Amino acid sequence: MIRITSRWRNTLAVALTGVSLFSVAAASAAEITVWCWDPNFNGATMEEAFSRYKAIHPDDTIKVEIFEKAAMEQKLQAQLASGATDGLPDIVLIEDYRAQKYLQSFPSSFEPLTSHVDYSTFAPYKVELATLNGQTYSIPFDSGVTGYFYRSDLLAEAGITPDQLNDITWDQLIEIGKTVKEKTGLPLLPIDPTSSDWIRIMLQSAGSWYFDADGNVTIKDNPVFKAAVETYQRLMTAGITTPVSGWTEYTGSFTSGKTPSTFSGVWMTATIKANADQSGKWGVAPSPRLDGVEGAGNASNLGGSSWYVLSSAPEKEKAIDFLTSIWAKDVDFYQKILVNQGALGTYLPAREGEAFKASDEFFGGEPVWQNFSTWLAAIPAVNYGIFTEEADTATVAQIPAITSGGNVDEIIAAIDAQVRQQIQ
């Protein structure tokens, strides 16, 4: 009787242990929530990353929530400022321009990752952007190295060849735009009048910014800034642009052929390549350079972003494990997102892969990724600081005056005054 009872008890214990282990396994399954803003680019790369992680962690899931970029930033800022953590994601994508402002304004809201990541394997400028008081907070993602994307078939109708687009100035681009408009009736470029992207591209291509390395305002007496505003004004008054509103209308303009080109960060590749029927009809050239500016070149940056884990994240440990397992270690992952999404990552070991050397038939068989990598190496380093957003706002406020042919010195003085007032 005792033997039978013991066996029964042992069997029951095993059964209960099995139930317990099953419960623990079920409880360990996690849903990681991610916020980002481009389904064809950062959203798609995050889905690809998680598909690799899920092969090892089959019970885990991911929820990638896509927002308009400005709406996402506004929502994140409002919640962090209020202290309300309910509804915040586990992982959020933050543009490099705004990284230091978030980190300094909300110092306890982001999880430091210094002890989890070997940051020597990432591009140093990306690491520096996300470092504060000796702690680094991001998993660096993409570079924003710029290029001039163009419909080679549509420009060919105007007699413009790829060779005519290499290493040109902005004023040469204006003349090309006039030819295209005359021959095809198409405005060369879409422009969002609520964005300062073009001016930022021009500034960094000449090694300049709104601020110097020490954070001092460098607008009013900055010859590069003046050259950028004057160039922007010439672009806007030349009749070669068409205004658009918001991301969807902007990208729809050149992917539909209503405009035959745009200049943007390498991350735009994914949006362009989403239109498979246009394969072979696109080309990419270096960004234009400013005329008459010493040191100005044909390489610049626009955007670039990194992944951050919220300190309040319900699945914080799982989110860190996911990011460090794939984004900080998987070389093959970076090859795949480069080819499929045009994501030029800043994980240094990945650059030795074959994908970076391959040609792309979508862009006429050119070694696009090798070209972008070459341009990336030539981008002048600048200090974005913590007030780029305020400087952007002040610049955008003057775009109507720039577009209407206003006095450039007066416009620059107004931008300078607004920036100084906002950062006091």
XYZ file of C-alpha atoms in Angstrom:
424
model
C 0.000 0.000 0.000
C 2.800 2.276 0.856
C 4.529 1.386 -2.450
C 1.388 2.121 -4.445
C 0.854 5.393 -2.644
C 4.453 6.407 -3.282
C 4.103 5.619 -6.974
C 0.857 7.581 -7.114
C 2.473 10.483 -5.332
C 5.466 10.404 -7.683
C 3.176 10.271 -10.703
C 1.132 13.166 -9.362
C 4.305 15.123 -8.679
C 5.508 14.566 -12.233
C 2.106 15.570 -13.587
C 2.018 18.689 -11.444
C 5.593 19.508 -12.446
C 4.602 19.134 -16.095
C 1.700 21.507 -15.586
C 3.993 23.920 -13.803
C 6.617 23.801 -16.551
C 3.934 24.283 -19.178
C 2.600 27.291 -17.293
C 6.062 28.801 -16.998
C 6.698 28.257 -20.707
C 3.367 29.850 -21.569
C 4.026 32.740 -19.238
C 7.440 33.367 -20.807
C 5.940 33.988 -24.238
C 6.174 37.701 -25.008
C 4.655 40.187 -27.425
C 7.147 42.948 -28.167
C 5.598 46.245 -29.285
C 7.561 48.517 -31.624
C 6.838 52.045 -32.840
C 8.261 53.277 -36.157
C 7.108 55.227 -39.209
C 7.798 53.579 -42.581
C 6.207 50.205 -43.386
C 8.463 49.635 -46.395
C 11.678 50.498 -44.596
C 12.110 50.462 -40.822
C 8.899 48.497 -40.284
C 9.901 45.860 -42.829
C 13.418 45.524 -41.430
C 12.046 45.058 -37.930
C 9.704 42.312 -39.178
C 12.645 40.583 -40.871
C 14.730 40.828 -37.703
C 11.964 39.294 -35.632
C 11.424 36.435 -38.073
C 15.015 35.410 -37.296
C 14.525 35.783 -33.562
C 11.280 33.801 -33.683
C 13.100 30.834 -35.197
C 14.814 30.510 -31.810
C 11.893 31.818 -29.698
C 8.802 30.410 -31.446
C 6.340 31.458 -28.739
C 7.198 35.146 -28.937
C 5.420 37.618 -31.205
C 5.936 41.179 -32.359
C 3.526 44.053 -32.920
C 4.953 46.721 -35.217
C 2.831 49.876 -35.043
C 3.292 52.308 -37.936
C 2.652 56.043 -37.497
C 3.201 59.160 -39.527
C 6.626 60.201 -38.266
C 5.564 63.582 -36.843
C 2.519 62.036 -35.159
C 4.661 59.350 -33.543
C 7.154 61.890 -32.231
C 4.354 64.046 -30.848
C 2.719 61.061 -29.136
C 6.014 59.866 -27.640
C 6.955 63.336 -26.405
C 3.530 63.947 -24.855
C 3.515 60.659 -22.963
C 7.073 60.995 -21.705
C 6.375 64.563 -20.566
C 3.228 63.486 -18.720
C 4.932 60.547 -17.042
C 2.177 58.211 -18.251
C 3.767 54.953 -19.397
C 0.604 53.004 -20.253
C 0.457 52.409 -23.983
C 4.124 53.125 -24.616
C 5.971 50.516 -26.705
C 8.853 48.305 -25.682
C 11.032 49.589 -28.544
C 10.839 52.930 -30.335
C 12.680 54.280 -33.367
C 14.195 57.742 -32.864
C 15.739 59.885 -35.566
C 19.362 60.785 -34.859
C 18.676 64.526 -35.022
C 16.447 64.240 -31.956
C 18.280 61.582 -29.936
C 20.144 63.852 -27.530
C 17.093 65.960 -26.856
C 15.067 62.913 -25.816
C 17.902 61.536 -23.704
C 18.568 64.812 -21.917
C 14.912 65.808 -21.507
C 13.755 62.402 -20.235
C 16.875 60.903 -18.618
C 15.163 57.993 -16.891
C 12.845 57.022 -19.742
C 15.300 55.039 -21.865
C 17.192 51.919 -20.878
C 21.005 52.120 -21.080
C 22.388 49.290 -23.223
C 26.107 49.796 -22.611
C 26.533 46.480 -20.778
C 24.631 44.549 -23.455
C 26.296 45.711 -26.696
C 29.811 45.783 -28.129
C 29.635 49.311 -29.506
C 33.027 49.039 -31.188
C 31.213 47.116 -33.934
C 29.092 50.138 -34.906
C 29.977 53.352 -36.729
C 31.428 55.674 -34.047
C 29.342 58.715 -35.049
C 26.157 56.714 -34.482
C 27.293 55.590 -31.055
C 28.213 59.123 -30.024
C 24.761 60.399 -30.991
C 23.148 58.051 -28.468
C 25.657 58.433 -25.630
C 25.066 60.587 -22.545
C 27.128 60.714 -19.351
C 29.081 57.608 -20.282
C 26.021 55.465 -21.091
C 24.879 54.497 -24.581
C 21.180 53.944 -25.102
C 20.533 52.773 -28.648
C 20.993 49.933 -31.045
C 22.298 51.958 -34.012
C 20.352 51.388 -37.192
C 20.695 53.126 -40.538
C 22.780 55.802 -42.117
C 21.022 58.648 -43.892
C 23.680 59.038 -46.609
C 21.987 60.975 -49.398
C 21.640 60.395 -53.112
C 19.811 61.881 -56.068
C 17.174 59.324 -57.139
C 15.883 59.787 -60.683
C 13.726 58.091 -63.300
C 16.307 57.437 -65.987
C 13.622 56.754 -68.610
C 11.820 60.046 -67.990
C 15.007 62.107 -67.908
C 16.149 60.383 -71.103
C 13.074 61.844 -72.820
C 14.588 65.251 -72.077
C 18.002 64.157 -73.323
C 19.530 63.914 -69.844
C 22.028 61.059 -69.392
C 23.335 59.538 -66.132
C 26.776 61.040 -66.746
C 25.249 64.520 -66.662
C 24.079 63.911 -63.083
C 27.381 62.894 -61.494
C 29.191 65.328 -59.187
C 27.083 68.329 -60.166
C 26.199 71.541 -58.356
C 22.719 72.626 -57.303
C 22.750 75.305 -59.980
C 23.515 72.684 -62.605
C 20.575 70.679 -61.286
C 18.357 73.739 -61.690
C 19.337 73.979 -65.348
C 18.637 70.279 -65.803
C 15.250 70.813 -64.190
C 14.430 73.593 -66.635
C 15.313 71.321 -69.557
C 13.171 68.492 -68.191
C 10.232 70.842 -67.642
C 10.549 72.221 -71.170
C 10.881 68.800 -72.858
C 8.463 66.693 -70.773
C 6.228 69.171 -68.943
C 7.172 67.547 -65.621
C 8.455 69.481 -62.603
C 11.766 67.905 -61.612
C 11.238 67.667 -57.860
C 8.487 67.464 -55.232
C 8.958 69.765 -52.266
C 7.271 69.797 -48.876
C 7.149 73.490 -47.881
C 6.867 72.485 -44.219
C 10.241 70.723 -44.252
C 13.816 71.988 -43.996
C 15.344 68.759 -45.342
C 16.914 70.370 -48.413
C 18.686 73.033 -46.365
C 19.990 70.430 -43.918
C 21.394 68.374 -46.812
C 23.148 71.447 -48.192
C 24.576 72.453 -44.815
C 26.081 69.103 -43.920
C 27.505 68.581 -47.409
C 29.731 71.580 -46.670
C 30.555 70.516 -43.100
C 28.270 73.081 -41.487
C 25.171 73.073 -39.274
C 22.929 75.413 -37.306
C 25.435 75.133 -34.438
C 29.164 74.711 -34.046
C 30.917 71.896 -32.180
C 30.359 73.696 -28.874
C 26.646 74.204 -29.445
C 26.837 77.899 -30.331
C 24.365 79.210 -32.923
C 26.022 79.599 -36.333
C 23.311 81.009 -38.576
C 23.470 84.781 -39.081
C 27.177 85.063 -39.878
C 27.570 81.644 -41.500
C 28.402 81.886 -45.230
C 27.406 78.250 -45.757
C 23.973 78.884 -44.281
C 23.543 81.902 -46.527
C 24.588 79.902 -49.588
C 22.092 77.172 -48.653
C 19.200 79.624 -48.276
C 20.077 81.387 -51.537
C 20.281 78.037 -53.350
C 16.962 76.917 -51.891
C 15.408 80.172 -53.053
C 16.717 79.651 -56.600
C 15.304 76.110 -56.621
C 11.904 77.315 -55.484
C 11.683 80.216 -57.939
C 12.979 78.299 -60.976
C 9.650 76.622 -61.689
C 11.078 73.094 -61.412
C 9.390 72.026 -58.169
C 5.858 71.147 -57.148
C 4.538 71.448 -53.575
C 3.351 68.325 -51.757
C 1.836 67.796 -48.331
C 2.940 64.971 -46.066
C 4.841 61.748 -46.588
C 2.251 59.926 -48.695
C 1.808 62.737 -51.207
C 5.550 63.327 -51.321
C 6.535 59.736 -52.087
C 3.527 59.253 -54.346
C 4.732 62.111 -56.507
C 7.913 60.451 -57.755
C 6.790 56.821 -57.498
C 3.860 57.660 -59.789
C 6.005 59.569 -62.286
C 4.362 62.941 -61.651
C 7.860 64.130 -60.801
C 10.888 62.248 -62.167
C 13.298 62.605 -59.243
C 14.029 63.410 -55.629
C 17.088 63.693 -53.427
C 16.860 61.895 -50.128
C 18.540 59.473 -47.731
C 19.457 55.951 -48.807
C 16.455 54.749 -46.806
C 14.229 56.015 -49.637
C 15.401 53.047 -51.719
C 12.822 50.759 -50.115
C 9.905 53.028 -50.991
C 11.095 53.364 -54.588
C 11.723 49.638 -55.026
C 8.248 48.808 -53.717
C 7.096 49.593 -57.276
C 8.431 46.451 -58.955
C 7.079 47.438 -62.387
C 9.608 50.306 -62.461
C 12.661 48.031 -62.273
C 15.402 49.212 -64.604
C 13.883 52.678 -64.878
C 15.704 54.274 -61.937
C 19.189 55.579 -61.269
C 21.004 57.106 -58.288
C 23.660 59.810 -58.459
C 25.553 61.665 -55.715
C 23.825 64.632 -54.102
C 24.547 68.034 -55.667
C 27.021 70.382 -53.977
C 26.792 74.071 -53.162
C 28.301 76.490 -55.685
C 31.060 78.821 -54.509
C 31.437 77.316 -51.042
C 34.902 76.205 -50.002
C 34.924 72.579 -48.903
C 31.452 71.800 -50.254
C 31.132 68.255 -51.569
C 28.686 65.817 -53.119
C 28.085 63.761 -49.982
C 25.639 64.489 -47.205
C 23.258 62.961 -44.713
C 19.517 63.132 -44.126
C 18.073 61.448 -41.103
C 19.264 58.097 -39.935
C 17.760 56.534 -36.844
C 18.301 54.044 -34.039
C 16.275 51.713 -31.833
C 15.698 52.544 -28.156
C 14.201 50.443 -25.351
C 11.866 52.232 -22.950
C 12.724 51.807 -19.269
C 9.025 51.242 -18.598
C 8.742 48.531 -21.271
C 6.553 45.608 -20.147
C 8.851 43.274 -22.080
C 12.099 45.137 -21.453
C 14.402 42.141 -20.980
C 12.954 40.330 -23.971
C 13.233 43.468 -26.100
C 16.905 43.842 -25.173
C 17.585 40.197 -25.898
C 15.890 40.469 -29.290
C 17.764 43.618 -30.317
C 21.151 42.398 -29.172
C 20.687 38.917 -30.670
C 19.830 40.130 -34.171
C 20.598 43.830 -34.642
C 23.948 43.655 -32.838
C 25.224 40.292 -34.109
C 23.591 38.940 -37.291
C 25.745 39.860 -40.308
C 23.512 37.981 -42.733
C 20.499 39.966 -41.530
C 22.161 43.193 -42.634
C 22.875 41.734 -46.061
C 19.213 40.865 -46.517
C 17.759 44.207 -45.419
C 20.273 46.001 -47.609
C 19.061 44.181 -50.711
C 15.353 44.047 -49.845
C 14.782 47.381 -48.084
C 17.802 49.468 -49.039
C 18.747 49.681 -45.367
C 22.389 50.708 -45.168
C 23.089 49.659 -41.611
C 25.916 51.001 -39.486
C 26.949 47.586 -38.104
C 30.537 47.526 -39.335
C 31.110 43.753 -39.750
C 28.189 43.599 -42.215
C 30.001 45.763 -44.758
C 32.287 42.926 -45.762
C 29.323 40.953 -47.098
C 28.636 40.267 -50.758
C 25.404 42.280 -50.786
C 27.361 45.506 -50.411
C 29.291 44.707 -53.598
C 26.368 43.538 -55.713
C 24.804 45.389 -58.636
C 21.087 46.157 -58.644
C 19.061 45.674 -61.807
C 16.336 47.929 -60.429
C 18.830 50.786 -60.732
C 20.134 49.857 -64.158
C 22.679 47.329 -62.939
C 24.723 49.884 -61.007
C 26.614 48.871 -57.815
C 24.270 51.049 -55.802
C 25.298 49.882 -52.327
C 28.975 50.221 -53.067
C 28.295 53.756 -54.288
C 26.327 54.677 -51.186
C 29.086 53.219 -48.997
C 31.617 55.382 -50.843
C 29.487 58.492 -50.365
C 28.939 57.572 -46.714
C 32.666 57.711 -46.080
C 32.786 61.263 -47.493
C 30.023 62.781 -45.328
C 31.375 65.667 -43.233
C 30.854 65.218 -39.503
C 28.772 67.882 -37.761
C 27.343 68.282 -34.272
C 23.531 68.016 -34.331
C 23.324 69.083 -30.684
C 19.987 69.250 -28.893
C 18.280 72.150 -30.671
C 18.132 71.007 -34.299
C 14.344 70.737 -34.033
C 14.053 74.376 -32.917
C 16.346 75.496 -35.732
C 14.273 73.492 -38.223
C 11.108 75.144 -36.941
C 12.609 78.618 -37.297
C 13.823 77.819 -40.811
C 10.481 76.402 -41.940
C 8.731 79.525 -40.620
C 10.701 81.556 -43.166
C 10.117 79.276 -46.168
C 7.167 81.387 -47.427
C 9.472 84.413 -47.421
C 12.208 82.448 -49.170
C 9.798 81.136 -51.794
C 8.347 84.570 -52.514
C 11.799 85.990 -53.217
C 12.321 87.786 -49.909
C 15.580 89.404 -48.867
C 17.929 86.591 -47.840
C 19.836 88.579 -45.203
C 16.593 89.597 -43.512
C 15.306 86.030 -43.660
C 18.484 84.674 -42.083
C 18.404 87.341 -39.360
C 14.835 86.302 -38.510
C 15.822 82.618 -38.322
C 18.812 83.454 -36.133
C 16.724 85.570 -33.757
C 14.012 82.919 -33.375
C 16.539 80.175 -32.672
C 18.342 82.245 -30.046
C 15.068 83.104 -28.364
C 13.911 79.462 -28.284
C 17.080 78.007 -26.815
C 17.554 80.533 -23.987
